[in-house]
Short mmCIF file of C-alpha atoms in Angstrom, two decimals:
data_model
loop_
_atom_site.label_atom_id
_atom_site.label_comp_id
_atom_site.label_asym_id
_atom_site.label_seq_id
_atom_site.Cartn_x
_atom_site.Cartn_y
_atom_site.Cartn_z
CA MET A 1 -34.92 -14.75 -7.69
CA GLY A 2 -37.48 -17.26 -8.77
CA ALA A 3 -39.27 -18.28 -11.91
CA ASN A 4 -40.34 -14.74 -12.76
CA ASN A 5 -36.72 -13.68 -12.75
CA GLY A 6 -35.81 -16.39 -15.20
CA LYS A 7 -38.59 -15.43 -17.57
CA GLN A 8 -37.62 -11.77 -17.57
CA CYS A 9 -33.96 -12.35 -18.37
CA GLY A 10 -34.76 -14.76 -21.16
CA SER A 11 -32.08 -14.60 -23.78
CA GLU A 12 -29.59 -12.78 -21.53
CA GLY A 13 -28.51 -15.83 -19.63
CA LYS A 14 -31.70 -16.53 -17.62
CA GLY A 15 -31.34 -15.30 -14.07
CA SER A 16 -28.46 -15.15 -11.62
CA SER A 17 -26.01 -17.93 -10.91
CA SER A 18 -22.39 -18.64 -10.06
CA ILE A 19 -19.79 -21.04 -11.38
CA SER A 20 -16.92 -21.69 -8.99
CA SER A 21 -13.73 -23.64 -9.34
CA ASP A 22 -11.02 -24.49 -6.82
CA VAL A 23 -7.73 -22.71 -7.39
CA SER A 24 -5.82 -25.94 -7.18
CA SER A 25 -7.74 -27.24 -10.21
CA SER A 26 -6.52 -26.42 -13.69
CA THR A 27 -9.89 -27.03 -15.39
CA ASP A 28 -11.18 -23.95 -17.23
CA HIS A 29 -14.79 -22.79 -16.92
CA THR A 30 -17.15 -24.07 -19.62
CA SER A 31 -20.87 -23.43 -19.76
CA THR A 32 -23.33 -26.35 -19.81
CA LYS A 33 -26.81 -26.59 -21.22
CA ALA A 34 -29.80 -26.70 -18.91
CA PRO A 35 -31.80 -29.93 -18.63
CA LYS A 36 -35.09 -29.84 -20.45
CA ASN A 37 -37.19 -31.20 -17.58
CA ALA A 38 -35.83 -29.20 -14.66
CA ALA A 39 -37.84 -29.11 -11.47
CA THR A 40 -37.81 -25.31 -11.31
CA SER A 41 -36.76 -22.52 -13.61
CA GLU A 42 -34.16 -21.42 -11.00
CA ASP A 43 -32.35 -24.76 -11.32
CA SER A 44 -32.10 -24.32 -15.06
CA ASP A 45 -30.86 -20.74 -14.59
CA LEU A 46 -27.90 -21.98 -12.53
CA SER A 47 -26.36 -23.70 -15.54
CA MET A 48 -27.06 -21.21 -18.29
CA ARG A 49 -24.72 -18.33 -17.35
CA THR A 50 -22.31 -17.21 -20.06
CA LEU A 51 -21.10 -13.75 -19.02
CA SER A 52 -18.79 -13.73 -16.01
CA THR A 53 -17.08 -11.60 -13.35
CA PRO A 54 -14.45 -12.59 -10.79
CA SER A 55 -15.69 -12.98 -7.27
CA PRO A 56 -14.03 -11.03 -4.43
CA ALA A 57 -13.16 -14.40 -2.92
CA LEU A 58 -10.68 -14.65 -5.77
CA ILE A 59 -8.75 -11.72 -4.37
CA LEU A 60 -9.48 -11.77 -0.63
CA PRO A 61 -7.43 -14.02 1.65
CA PRO A 62 -9.11 -17.14 3.06
CA SER A 63 -9.80 -15.44 6.38
CA SER A 64 -12.12 -12.89 4.75
CA SER A 65 -15.77 -13.65 5.24
CA PRO A 66 -17.64 -14.14 1.94
CA LEU A 67 -20.91 -12.49 1.08
CA PRO A 68 -24.01 -14.38 2.25
CA PRO A 69 -25.51 -16.57 -0.49
CA PRO A 70 -28.64 -15.24 -2.16
CA ALA A 71 -31.85 -16.86 -0.96
CA LEU A 72 -34.08 -18.62 -3.48
CA ALA A 73 -37.81 -18.42 -3.71
CA ASN A 74 -38.27 -21.81 -2.03
CA GLY A 75 -36.12 -20.81 0.97
CA SER A 76 -32.96 -22.57 -0.17
CA SER A 77 -29.77 -20.75 -1.12
CA THR A 78 -26.99 -20.98 -3.67
CA SER A 79 -23.34 -20.79 -2.64
CA SER A 80 -20.00 -21.18 -4.34
CA SER A 81 -17.94 -24.24 -3.55
CA SER A 82 -14.85 -23.70 -1.41
CA ILE A 83 -12.25 -25.71 0.48
CA THR A 84 -11.24 -24.76 4.01
CA GLY A 85 -7.94 -22.95 4.10
CA GLU A 86 -7.85 -22.34 0.33
CA THR A 87 -8.68 -19.22 -1.61
CA VAL A 88 -11.24 -20.06 -4.26
CA ALA A 89 -11.37 -18.51 -7.71
CA MET A 90 -15.00 -17.97 -8.63
CA VAL A 91 -16.53 -16.66 -11.80
CA HIS A 92 -19.93 -14.99 -11.69
CA ALA A 93 -22.27 -13.61 -14.30
CA PRO A 94 -23.74 -10.12 -14.14
CA PRO A 95 -26.62 -10.33 -11.65
CA ALA A 96 -30.12 -9.99 -13.02
CA GLY A 97 -32.08 -6.94 -11.95
CA LEU A 98 -34.03 -7.57 -8.81
CA ILE A 99 -37.77 -7.39 -9.37
CA ARG A 100 -39.54 -5.47 -6.64
CA PRO A 101 -43.34 -5.77 -6.57
CA GLN A 102 -44.78 -2.35 -7.38
CA ALA A 103 -47.14 -1.11 -4.74
CA ARG A 104 -50.57 0.01 -5.91
CA GLY A 105 -50.69 3.72 -6.60
CA ARG A 106 -46.91 4.25 -6.10
CA PRO A 107 -44.61 4.84 -9.08
CA LEU A 108 -41.54 2.62 -9.44
CA LYS A 109 -39.20 5.63 -9.07
CA ASP A 110 -40.33 6.14 -5.46
CA GLN A 111 -39.26 2.59 -4.61
CA GLN A 112 -35.61 3.13 -5.58
CA ALA A 113 -32.98 3.29 -2.89
CA PRO A 114 -31.34 6.74 -2.61
CA VAL A 115 -28.05 5.37 -3.88
CA ASP A 116 -29.72 4.14 -7.07
CA ARG A 117 -30.62 7.72 -7.99
CA LEU A 118 -26.97 8.75 -8.35
CA PRO A 119 -25.87 9.29 -11.95
CA ASP A 120 -23.33 6.97 -13.53
CA HIS A 121 -20.44 9.43 -13.46
CA ILE A 122 -20.77 9.77 -9.67
CA PHE A 123 -20.64 5.99 -9.30
CA LEU A 124 -17.52 5.89 -11.45
CA GLN A 125 -15.84 8.49 -9.26
CA ILE A 126 -16.64 6.43 -6.16
CA PHE A 127 -15.53 3.15 -7.72
CA ALA A 128 -12.27 4.75 -8.81
CA HIS A 129 -11.17 4.83 -5.14
CA LEU A 130 -11.91 1.15 -4.46
CA PRO A 131 -9.27 -1.59 -4.40
CA THR A 132 -9.46 -4.50 -6.78
CA ASN A 133 -11.26 -6.89 -4.45
CA GLN A 134 -13.96 -4.34 -3.58
CA LEU A 135 -14.59 -3.59 -7.24
CA CYS A 136 -15.30 -7.26 -7.73
CA ARG A 137 -17.77 -7.15 -4.84
CA CYS A 138 -19.56 -4.19 -6.38
CA ALA A 139 -19.89 -6.04 -9.66
CA ARG A 140 -22.12 -8.61 -7.90
CA VAL A 141 -24.71 -6.17 -6.53
CA CYS A 142 -26.91 -5.64 -9.59
CA ARG A 143 -26.70 -5.40 -13.34
CA ARG A 144 -26.13 -1.63 -13.36
CA TRP A 145 -23.28 -1.89 -10.85
CA TYR A 146 -21.83 -4.76 -12.85
CA ASN A 147 -21.62 -2.64 -15.99
CA LEU A 148 -20.16 0.31 -14.07
CA ALA A 149 -17.65 -1.74 -12.08
CA TRP A 150 -16.19 -3.19 -15.27
CA ASP A 151 -15.84 0.16 -16.98
CA PRO A 152 -12.37 -0.02 -18.60
CA ARG A 153 -11.43 3.35 -17.11
CA LEU A 154 -11.49 1.78 -13.63
CA TRP A 155 -9.07 -0.96 -14.58
CA ARG A 156 -5.84 0.87 -15.26
CA SER A 157 -4.38 -0.99 -12.28
CA ILE A 158 -4.72 -4.31 -10.44
CA ARG A 159 -3.56 -4.54 -6.83
CA LEU A 160 -3.39 -7.91 -5.10
CA THR A 161 -2.38 -8.64 -1.51
CA GLY A 162 -2.16 -11.66 0.79
CA ASP A 163 0.33 -14.38 1.57
CA LEU A 164 -2.19 -17.15 0.86
CA LEU A 165 -3.72 -15.59 -2.23
CA HIS A 166 -3.60 -17.72 -5.37
CA ALA A 167 -2.17 -14.82 -7.35
CA ASP A 168 -1.64 -16.83 -10.54
CA ARG A 169 -5.32 -17.75 -10.71
CA ALA A 170 -6.42 -14.22 -9.77
CA LEU A 171 -4.38 -12.64 -12.55
CA ARG A 172 -5.59 -15.19 -15.08
CA VAL A 173 -9.29 -14.68 -14.30
CA LEU A 174 -9.05 -10.89 -14.07
CA THR A 175 -7.15 -10.49 -17.33
CA ARG A 176 -9.58 -12.87 -19.05
CA ARG A 177 -12.50 -10.68 -18.01
CA LEU A 178 -10.69 -7.48 -18.99
CA CYS A 179 -9.97 -8.98 -22.41
CA GLN A 180 -13.66 -9.55 -23.09
CA ASP A 181 -14.06 -6.45 -25.26
CA THR A 182 -10.58 -6.63 -26.82
CA PRO A 183 -9.82 -10.35 -27.27
CA ASN A 184 -6.57 -11.53 -25.66
CA VAL A 185 -5.37 -7.98 -24.90
CA CYS A 186 -5.94 -5.63 -21.91
CA LEU A 187 -5.28 -2.30 -23.55
CA MET A 188 -6.18 -0.19 -20.49
CA LEU A 189 -4.19 -2.06 -17.83
CA GLU A 190 -0.99 -0.17 -17.01
CA THR A 191 -0.16 -1.16 -13.41
CA VAL A 192 0.03 -4.53 -11.67
CA VAL A 193 0.96 -4.64 -7.98
CA ALA A 194 1.29 -8.06 -6.36
CA SER A 195 3.89 -7.29 -3.68
CA GLY A 196 3.79 -9.78 -0.83
CA CYS A 197 1.86 -12.41 -2.81
CA ARG A 198 4.27 -15.21 -2.03
CA ARG A 199 2.35 -17.76 -4.08
CA LEU A 200 2.84 -15.78 -7.27
CA THR A 201 4.96 -17.74 -9.74
CA ASP A 202 6.31 -17.38 -13.26
CA ARG A 203 2.97 -18.59 -14.57
CA GLY A 204 1.19 -15.48 -13.26
CA LEU A 205 3.73 -13.11 -14.78
CA HIS A 206 3.54 -15.01 -18.06
CA THR A 207 -0.20 -14.25 -18.10
CA VAL A 208 0.51 -10.56 -17.51
CA ALA A 209 3.14 -10.50 -20.24
CA GLN A 210 0.79 -12.09 -22.77
CA CYS A 211 -2.28 -9.96 -22.04
CA CYS A 212 -0.93 -6.55 -21.00
CA PRO A 213 1.21 -4.99 -23.76
CA GLU A 214 0.60 -1.48 -22.36
CA LEU A 215 1.96 -2.34 -18.90
CA ARG A 216 4.02 0.48 -17.42
CA ARG A 217 4.43 -0.49 -13.77
CA LEU A 218 5.02 -3.90 -12.18
CA GLU A 219 5.65 -4.50 -8.48
CA VAL A 220 6.27 -8.05 -7.24
CA ALA A 221 8.36 -7.33 -4.14
CA GLY A 222 8.76 -10.36 -1.88
CA CYS A 223 7.53 -12.86 -4.50
CA TYR A 224 10.48 -15.19 -4.14
CA ASN A 225 9.19 -17.75 -6.66
CA ILE A 226 9.76 -15.33 -9.56
CA SER A 227 12.73 -16.20 -11.78
CA ASN A 228 14.68 -14.68 -14.67
CA GLU A 229 12.41 -16.45 -17.16
CA ALA A 230 9.33 -14.57 -15.98
CA VAL A 231 11.13 -11.23 -15.98
CA PHE A 232 12.34 -11.92 -19.52
CA ASP A 233 8.73 -12.55 -20.63
CA VAL A 234 7.55 -9.25 -19.16
CA VAL A 235 10.31 -6.98 -20.46
CA SER A 236 10.26 -8.52 -23.93
CA ARG A 237 6.46 -8.34 -24.35
CA CYS A 238 5.79 -5.03 -22.54
CA PRO A 239 7.85 -2.41 -24.37
CA ASN A 240 6.41 0.49 -22.32
CA LEU A 241 7.44 -0.90 -18.92
CA GLU A 242 9.09 1.91 -16.95
CA HIS A 243 8.83 0.88 -13.28
CA LEU A 244 9.92 -2.57 -12.07
CA ASP A 245 10.19 -3.65 -8.43
CA VAL A 246 11.58 -7.16 -7.91
CA SER A 247 13.02 -6.53 -4.44
CA GLY A 248 13.19 -9.72 -2.41
CA CYS A 249 12.99 -11.93 -5.52
CA SER A 250 16.14 -13.85 -4.72
CA LYS A 251 16.01 -15.92 -7.93
CA VAL A 252 16.25 -12.87 -10.17
CA THR A 253 19.83 -12.32 -11.27
CA CYS A 254 19.39 -10.58 -14.62
CA ILE A 255 17.03 -8.34 -16.59
CA SER A 256 17.59 -8.43 -20.33
CA LEU A 257 16.07 -9.04 -23.75
CA THR A 258 18.00 -12.30 -24.11
CA ARG A 259 17.45 -15.53 -22.24
CA GLU A 260 21.15 -16.08 -21.64
CA VAL A 261 22.84 -13.85 -19.09
CA SER A 262 26.14 -14.03 -20.96
CA LEU A 263 24.61 -12.59 -24.16
CA LYS A 264 24.56 -8.82 -24.28
CA LEU A 265 22.96 -6.70 -26.98
CA LEU A 266 23.99 -8.44 -30.19
CA PRO A 267 20.98 -10.82 -30.61
CA MET A 268 18.50 -7.94 -30.36
CA HIS A 269 20.48 -5.59 -32.66
CA GLY A 270 20.58 -2.71 -30.20
CA GLN A 271 17.03 -2.87 -28.83
CA GLN A 272 16.66 -1.39 -25.35
CA ILE A 273 14.39 -1.83 -22.34
CA SER A 274 12.55 1.34 -21.39
CA ILE A 275 12.78 0.75 -17.61
CA ARG A 276 13.67 3.90 -15.69
CA TYR A 277 12.99 2.75 -12.12
CA LEU A 278 14.46 -0.57 -10.96
CA ASP A 279 14.48 -1.90 -7.40
CA MET A 280 16.51 -5.08 -6.87
CA THR A 281 16.92 -4.81 -3.11
CA ASP A 282 17.71 -8.18 -1.49
CA CYS A 283 18.41 -9.89 -4.80
CA PHE A 284 21.28 -11.69 -3.12
CA ALA A 285 22.36 -13.67 -6.19
CA LEU A 286 22.98 -10.60 -8.36
CA GLU A 287 26.62 -10.42 -9.42
CA ASP A 288 28.75 -8.03 -11.48
CA GLU A 289 28.04 -9.95 -14.69
CA GLY A 290 24.30 -9.67 -14.11
CA LEU A 291 24.58 -5.94 -13.41
CA HIS A 292 26.63 -5.59 -16.59
CA THR A 293 23.78 -7.16 -18.59
CA ILE A 294 21.15 -5.04 -16.84
CA ALA A 295 23.07 -1.84 -17.54
CA ALA A 296 23.63 -2.78 -21.19
CA HIS A 297 19.90 -3.37 -21.79
CA CYS A 298 18.40 -0.72 -19.48
CA THR A 299 20.31 2.36 -20.57
CA GLN A 300 17.48 4.74 -19.61
CA LEU A 301 17.72 3.97 -15.89
CA THR A 302 17.32 6.96 -13.59
CA HIS A 303 16.53 5.22 -10.28
CA LEU A 304 18.42 2.08 -9.25
CA TYR A 305 18.33 0.42 -5.82
CA LEU A 306 20.74 -2.43 -5.11
CA ARG A 307 20.51 -2.63 -1.33
CA ARG A 308 22.02 -5.79 0.16
CA CYS A 309 23.14 -7.18 -3.20
CA VAL A 310 26.14 -8.49 -1.32
CA ARG A 311 28.01 -9.98 -4.31
CA LEU A 312 28.44 -6.72 -6.18
CA THR A 313 31.86 -5.09 -6.39
CA ASP A 314 33.41 -1.92 -7.81
CA GLU A 315 33.58 -3.61 -11.23
CA GLY A 316 29.81 -3.82 -11.46
CA LEU A 317 29.51 -0.10 -10.72
CA ARG A 318 31.96 0.63 -13.53
CA TYR A 319 29.64 -1.14 -16.01
CA LEU A 320 26.68 0.78 -14.62
CA VAL A 321 28.23 4.20 -15.17
CA ILE A 322 29.34 3.29 -18.71
CA TYR A 323 25.88 2.27 -19.93
CA CYS A 324 23.55 4.30 -17.68
CA PRO A 325 24.80 7.89 -17.55
CA SER A 326 21.36 9.27 -16.55
CA VAL A 327 21.16 7.68 -13.09
CA ARG A 328 19.83 10.21 -10.56
CA GLU A 329 19.27 7.96 -7.56
CA LEU A 330 21.54 5.07 -6.60
CA SER A 331 21.66 2.87 -3.51
CA VAL A 332 24.36 0.28 -2.84
CA SER A 333 23.77 0.09 0.91
CA ASP A 334 25.21 -2.98 2.64
CA CYS A 335 27.23 -3.95 -0.45
CA ARG A 336 30.32 -4.74 1.58
CA PHE A 337 32.68 -5.09 -1.40
CA VAL A 338 32.06 -1.55 -2.66
CA SER A 339 35.04 0.69 -1.85
CA ASP A 340 36.52 4.08 -2.71
CA PHE A 341 37.20 2.83 -6.25
CA GLY A 342 33.49 2.25 -6.67
CA LEU A 343 32.74 5.79 -5.49
CA ARG A 344 35.27 7.09 -8.01
CA GLU A 345 33.20 5.40 -10.75
CA ILE A 346 29.94 6.73 -9.32
CA ALA A 347 31.40 10.24 -9.30
CA LYS A 348 31.47 10.07 -13.12
CA LEU A 349 27.71 10.57 -13.05
CA GLU A 350 28.60 14.14 -12.08
CA GLY A 351 25.80 16.69 -11.76
CA ARG A 352 23.03 14.25 -12.63
CA LEU A 353 23.35 12.38 -9.33
CA ARG A 354 20.92 13.61 -6.65
CA TYR A 355 20.60 10.66 -4.25
CA LEU A 356 23.34 8.32 -3.06
CA SER A 357 23.26 5.69 -0.34
CA VAL A 358 26.42 3.83 0.66
CA ALA A 359 25.32 2.92 4.18
CA HIS A 360 27.36 0.22 5.90
CA CYS A 361 29.91 0.02 3.08
CA GLY A 362 32.83 -0.42 5.43
CA ARG A 363 35.53 0.05 2.79
CA ILE A 364 34.57 3.66 2.03
CA THR A 365 36.75 6.45 3.44
CA ASP A 366 37.31 10.17 2.95
CA VAL A 367 39.02 9.43 -0.37
CA GLY A 368 35.86 8.11 -1.99
CA LEU A 369 33.71 10.83 -0.45
CA ARG A 370 36.08 13.44 -1.87
CA TYR A 371 35.48 12.11 -5.41
CA VAL A 372 31.72 12.32 -4.98
CA ALA A 373 31.89 15.80 -3.46
CA LYS A 374 34.15 17.13 -6.21
CA TYR A 375 32.15 15.94 -9.23
CA CYS A 376 28.55 15.61 -7.91
CA GLY A 377 27.96 19.16 -6.76
CA ARG A 378 24.18 18.90 -7.14
CA LEU A 379 23.86 16.06 -4.64
CA ARG A 380 20.82 16.45 -2.38
CA TYR A 381 20.80 13.25 -0.30
CA LEU A 382 23.67 11.21 1.11
CA ASN A 383 23.43 8.22 3.42
CA ALA A 384 26.84 7.19 4.73
CA ARG A 385 25.72 5.59 7.98
CA GLY A 386 28.14 3.00 9.28
CA CYS A 387 31.05 4.13 7.08
CA GLU A 388 33.46 4.22 9.97
CA GLY A 389 36.36 5.47 7.84
CA LEU A 390 34.78 8.91 7.34
CA THR A 391 36.26 11.83 9.29
CA ASP A 392 35.85 15.60 9.60
CA GLN A 393 38.07 16.05 6.55
CA GLY A 394 35.70 14.13 4.29
CA LEU A 395 32.75 16.02 5.75
CA GLU A 396 34.51 19.31 4.98
CA HIS A 397 34.93 18.39 1.30
CA LEU A 398 31.26 17.41 1.13
CA ALA A 399 29.99 20.59 2.79
CA LYS A 400 32.02 22.97 0.62
CA SER A 401 31.32 21.18 -2.68
CA CYS A 402 27.64 20.29 -2.15
CA PRO A 403 26.08 23.40 -0.57
CA LYS A 404 22.56 22.40 -1.64
CA LEU A 405 22.62 19.22 0.42
CA LYS A 406 19.25 18.66 2.12
CA SER A 407 19.59 15.28 3.84
CA LEU A 408 22.65 13.71 5.43
CA ASP A 409 23.03 10.54 7.49
CA ILE A 410 26.46 10.04 9.08
CA GLY A 411 25.32 7.96 12.01
CA LYS A 412 27.76 5.45 13.49
CA CYS A 413 30.75 7.40 12.13
CA PRO A 414 32.81 7.68 15.34
CA LEU A 415 35.52 9.87 13.78
CA VAL A 416 33.12 12.72 12.94
CA SER A 417 33.30 15.44 15.61
CA ASP A 418 32.02 18.95 16.33
CA ALA A 419 34.64 20.45 14.00
CA GLY A 420 33.20 18.71 10.95
CA LEU A 421 29.66 19.50 12.09
CA GLU A 422 30.46 23.23 12.32
CA ILE A 423 31.83 23.31 8.77
CA LEU A 424 28.71 21.49 7.57
CA ALA A 425 26.41 23.99 9.27
CA LEU A 426 28.27 27.01 7.87
CA ASN A 427 28.00 25.78 4.27
CA CYS A 428 24.77 23.76 3.98
CA PHE A 429 22.09 26.22 5.08
CA ASN A 430 19.31 24.25 3.34
CA LEU A 431 19.83 21.13 5.43
CA LYS A 432 16.49 19.63 6.46
CA ARG A 433 17.38 16.17 7.79
CA LEU A 434 20.47 15.24 9.77
CA SER A 435 21.21 11.94 11.49
CA LEU A 436 24.10 11.71 13.97
CA LYS A 437 22.98 8.55 15.70
CA SER A 438 25.75 6.91 17.76
CA CYS A 439 28.35 9.56 16.80
CA GLU A 440 30.41 9.38 19.98
CA SER A 441 32.48 12.51 19.31
CA ILE A 442 29.51 14.88 18.88
CA THR A 443 28.73 17.24 21.77
CA GLY A 444 26.33 20.07 22.42
CA ARG A 445 28.65 22.69 20.86
CA GLY A 446 28.32 21.19 17.39
CA LEU A 447 24.53 20.93 17.68
CA GLN A 448 24.21 24.57 18.67
CA VAL A 449 26.11 25.68 15.58
CA VAL A 450 23.82 23.55 13.43
CA ALA A 451 20.68 24.99 15.05
CA ALA A 452 21.97 28.57 14.68
CA ASN A 453 22.57 28.24 10.93
CA CYS A 454 20.14 25.60 9.61
CA PHE A 455 16.77 27.16 10.43
CA ASP A 456 14.85 24.85 8.10
CA LEU A 457 15.95 21.72 9.93
CA GLN A 458 13.00 19.33 10.19
CA LEU A 459 14.54 16.15 11.61
CA LEU A 460 17.53 15.67 13.90
CA ASN A 461 18.57 12.24 15.16
CA VAL A 462 20.97 12.30 18.12
CA GLN A 463 20.13 8.95 19.65
CA ASP A 464 22.95 7.40 21.66
CA CYS A 465 24.93 10.67 21.54
CA ASP A 466 26.35 12.33 24.64
CA VAL A 467 24.42 15.57 24.19
CA PRO A 468 23.47 17.73 27.18
CA LEU A 469 19.91 18.78 27.84
CA GLU A 470 20.68 22.48 27.26
CA ALA A 471 21.83 21.77 23.68
CA LEU A 472 18.58 19.96 22.86
CA ARG A 473 16.55 22.87 24.20
CA PHE A 474 18.66 25.28 22.14
CA VAL A 475 17.87 23.31 18.99
CA LYS A 476 14.18 23.33 19.85
CA ARG A 477 14.14 27.12 20.30
CA HIS A 478 15.89 27.90 17.02
CA CYS A 479 14.36 25.19 14.81
CA LYS A 480 10.68 25.39 15.59
CA ARG A 481 9.57 22.66 13.18
CA CYS A 482 12.38 20.25 13.99
CA VAL A 483 11.56 16.76 15.29
CA ILE A 484 14.37 15.63 17.60
CA GLU A 485 14.97 11.91 18.02
CA HIS A 486 16.96 11.38 21.20
CA THR A 487 17.56 9.07 24.14
CA ASN A 488 17.59 11.69 26.90
CA PRO A 489 14.65 10.96 29.23
CA ALA A 490 14.82 14.45 30.72
CA PHE A 491 14.00 16.14 27.40
CA PHE A 492 10.43 16.24 26.22
#
């Protein structure tokens, strides 16, 4: 890339160069004019770039090895500035086409690499399978790849990973580039996944909220610096948002269209949030009042996961059922204050409920399970592991009222015995997954009844159960596709 390259590119930015800035700096990129009396045309090219593309170093963690710097005609090389241990956000222009000297008597077409002969639509199909950081790498290969890599159809989603990644800077630079054709708006971007990017803050989500009005899916699991303010920005500016995962964001206590948790729907005159899938697992600070606000604003919820939201009580579930009657999947595992009264409220969801997890909710007994069994006859999945108050009587109500049950986990329920297991097997023929881990009262007799009636069984967990070897072999003979998880060293 020497003087000839600069002459050919002329008005298009003169050659190939890179402008890099440290993530810790807040200075925005501005182009500078080239000095009139530069020593070489390549030196002047390095300061004349106007178009830009994010470097893969923006998205890769610091341990990733960068691409080797391009060699200059005089043997020197250009490289982007970086600081050890820091991820650097770099902005690059579309590379100029490499000029290959044409051999005498040979047409230029014969000098092309085989990959260069592929049509554009094949390239687009290949690029569609690349992650975000690799797309940025491809954009630096040549001018044709640059134009293809930034085809808007390839940028319906952005996926960032890495504990040390400067996610705020990455989102800012990527959205700026994607807004080049439609100023200040990324009309094609529908999905942003930044789960595990622990350095992501409210500033990064504010950028997404401002630039991505068509956003439909946002996953920021484990980003513990995210707060209610950032979530408010996203849900209020992205009216099409349907999928939100804020699991592990311990600062998030509310999702609403108002900045104050105590304010319900009045300030927005009945406006609703279109979220259907919400995962708030490990949001330890969530309380009943926050769940009340969420339910009042997110009335279209169908999937809600509140695992280990330890401050929730039966009162919060009452609010949920009042405002969100369409919930199909609900998890309140490890919510130790949820009791039979909470299950009575959940049972009001009736036939719409398909999935329910109340694992390790120690206050739940046969009474609560009877409510669910009576009114939620279309239940397909139930996880009641660790609910030590459940007995054969509760299992009988469940088996007779929910015959289409496909998955059941009653591990660590010491009061469940072979009698309850036999009733389950005689009523739930479609059972595919059954966990009896650490059920001390289960013996081989109960397992044989299950194997003789549930031919479609695919997974059976009998770890830490006193089950004889003959019973395990019986299950294996009758349920050919069943995977048996056990702790019997003699069975293999």
